[in-house]
Phi, psi and omega in degrees: 000139178225076207240132159246124191269156193109148181324304175318310180265022193307310186294345183263001178290143166315119192292326192232154161093189182281150201227342190212135167274123177296138177310319174311336183292338178291329177307141193289331180261012188299307196294338181269357183291129165282343175233110168259010173188160180250131188285123165283096173303337186283312196276351174288317174298319194288313177296309177314311170310296185311322168296328178285316184289312177316315190273334186287327170273356183054053174285124196290136184090345188226003180261141171281354190240145173189196167299312173290333177281342155307309171321299177312301171322299176308310176297326178277353186061045184243130170059038193303333192286341166293348198295169182279142186248134169284132176216088187062233183278004182247156192243120187258137171261103180298161171299116189263191191289343181248008172277129175292152161258164179316320185279339167284322182296322180271015168265332172287300175309329172287315160312316180288321198277008170245000165313111157247125187257164175269166189307138180079354177278317175194194169282177189276111174297331183293332181278337167283001189251138179241082182312336187283306165275348178064057177175159201260149189215141174074041195272141173261181183283311166327304176310313187299318185294322179290313183300309170311298186284334195241322189257332178295322184288330180280328180298320174254038176298324199246001175251159181059147177309137178337298193298306188311303191305310189296319189282330173283324178312313185294320178294312178298332183273354182266328170302306192295330188275312193284343170249003166307146186290316184263118176225138188274131187280340186292337178261351169327297193287336177280326165311325178285322176293327182273354180270324170312298189287331158313302173304328176291316165321303183301317177314323177289342179246318185279150179297177193286313189299351171296319192269078173261175196304341185285315183299322175292335179289348194289324192292338180272345183308309183298311171301328177290326180291313188289331185264332187252339170114187181317151177292327197278345168279027187193352185286168186286332177315299177301331170301300184291339172289314178285342166309307194295325161291345166292317191281328175298342184293315193290115166253346170252098196278006168275336188221050181320300187303318170316300188303313191292336180263331179285327186282322186293315182304302174311306173298326183287316168313324180282314164313309155336294191298311191291331175276333171288330177249040181303330184267353172267121181302121185283154190249147180072345198266140189291163168269135197310128161319320188286320176285337182281308177303350187257317185273352195098140192205141176267141189241297184248129162086060192271119172204156189256120174247167196240125187244158183282165178303336193267316174310306184306307190284325180301321179288315172301322172305303187299320181302322186293313187289342189233012171266122185310307168321316184276329194294320182288001185254354182279345177278315189248035187292334183286326182289321177314308190305313197298329190250068188293352176284346176281353180287141183266156172303331178275337172282324190281338168280338171290330181289320174303321164105158182284178173288148167297331186261135190230162165294122174238163203205149173269346182204142197203134180252131193184144180068024199065012189258161166245088175258145165261137171290165188290330175296317173287346167301313176298341195250353189258166176263006171263161180223104190254343183285337169311126177219159174219134186233138167264119193223154189264134203222142177276131165257114172234146181282323164206200181271340172274359190280107177287355187230071169287151195238153195248132190210145165280154184210127182281143174245135179235142172186191182249147184273139180243322189218134171249105179247135184243135182252144185246127169257036191066305184263346190211168167232158192224114192272136170243156184233121176255127208233181175238111181269147183261149177302147182273323198291311187226020183253352185208132178215167186245113179291166168309330184268013173089003182282138168264116189251144190224145164249119179298331196271358181264089189283121178231177167054044175290348180271346191230059196251004175268150174200162177273169191282322192275002165270350186295140167226149182272134184222157175218167196230146180237144169294124180281118193292321187294314192221121172283343160301313175277152170238146173263134173273130188233137199260149171294142173249021195249108175221137191265131175255111182313335188271330177242351168069026182270143158240142188214179180277136189249120183229141181272185192271138189296149188233161168324135168253354182289133184272155181298349186279124174260006167291332175299338184268353169273100186271133179246174193291327177297001192272331183301312210237143171268128180264341172287348174212176177225049183254063174298213167211150170280130174282140183291141186255177179290146177260147190231124185227138175214145180296144183210079186086180173274124172078013178219155183242135157260125188250154177232109187211131171247126185210154186205140190240105181053053155085009171300172169277142189301144200254115188244129201263162177226202188295132190228145188256141186258136192220084190308138172203112165060050176084345172246153173264115192268119186240151161233125192277141182232118167305129187035029181071016184250297191231135179286148189246316177229163173236136179229162176240123172229122190291342176189172170291358170256357175304113175274324193226092180302146189249122180299000000 
């Protein structure tokens, strides 16, 4: 390409396609690169999520469905039954397969408004949900990341037709898989094949306007992962965070670059000195909070309580069975008794047992997590009381089984007590938990969600675990069944070596279900037959004066399947350039309030 830019050469420019050849092509190695640019998964996921949730909740400005989109279907000759219908002076849009009724919107929004997440997991999802408007607001990129991968598949479990719900769930599972820290390269070709099928399924339900460039870029993410490695190594989250740090360096706004350079040099010098003196104990500097949160630190509610002998003996027995110092002496305890000099001080303290007076807390930080008791959880905006532990259990097939097998089994519950037992020379933190029965309180449904019934309590005689063994989980209510809760694992763990917080993910698996019948799409799958809550296209507003302080308007408006409202006399109140008007039924009581910018405004705001 040899293109000259500027007004004198405007008539020579190509009318379609590329008009400019990048200067990077002049580099000698540029033509041999397999990847000449990175696709930012962070913003791709954010834009795809906004398109999905905006279309489902019919959010103004975010929805990909509207009058023009329906007219495109007629022009293209596809799904003509979804075309706009004239009803007098109004235009009615029939409910498509993805159109939610008002009840379904409330179900989805209610689920999101009740979600409580652990500390450091994400922002408070409940603050992002507006039950009045039935929409999400003030979303950040990480909020979209969390909702897309974890909460949206759960929120739509009880709404939408099965085929549409399955396609959206598989799209969410794809992003969860591609953003995983541990990826098996052998399954990436299958992942590529499945995302192509998933997008084809979505194309069968959603309008063509839904598939913009961002949705198209999803197809290329697997190939880029094969060439460049896991997504978390190259997405924009670290860059955005560091940009915030650099902006904080600016104290003189007239010289922002100089401020950044000066403070960066000072910080680099301090870090060099810190690394040079890494083996020397610092004087006057507090212990690193990251190390404290890893090793254990009490947070809230320090008080001393007296425990019964039964509880004390239960805890002490559990400590002896799980203490590393004791484990090495299990097989050779007779030799140890013959040679008392080999007994360590820690083992001697363990043999004497703990005090009957223990320290009780409402919050405790250990293993990189912050744990709360259930009582503290109920008063907090976060959910930090969920806990899981992996224990070895004996499995038998029947009462006549003479060859039992030992295998690891996960137990789930909530923390009721946080105690720190004093062994004179050291202290051991203990969690007293309410555990769910494994035989009938835990199940895996066909969609792959792990469910627990928190009301089925078991293992009352074995309620204590070491705090160092605990891993944090949290529970969200299953919209499909109020009896069950879905288990989600907390993804924030602090590495004391790097100080980085990141996702903990297991190896990804194929997310396409084996139901072959779901790929068969019939004509009746494009339209919702279970409800008739379509929407009315907003018609042009005509405003004319009628007396002082009053206007006569002719406007048709419809919200979430309500009966179209024709306005009567309205009262005018000018506020910040808008005409605040109240629509009256029969000129008596106000029924809706709208804002009209001018007489030419085609989109009044409710």
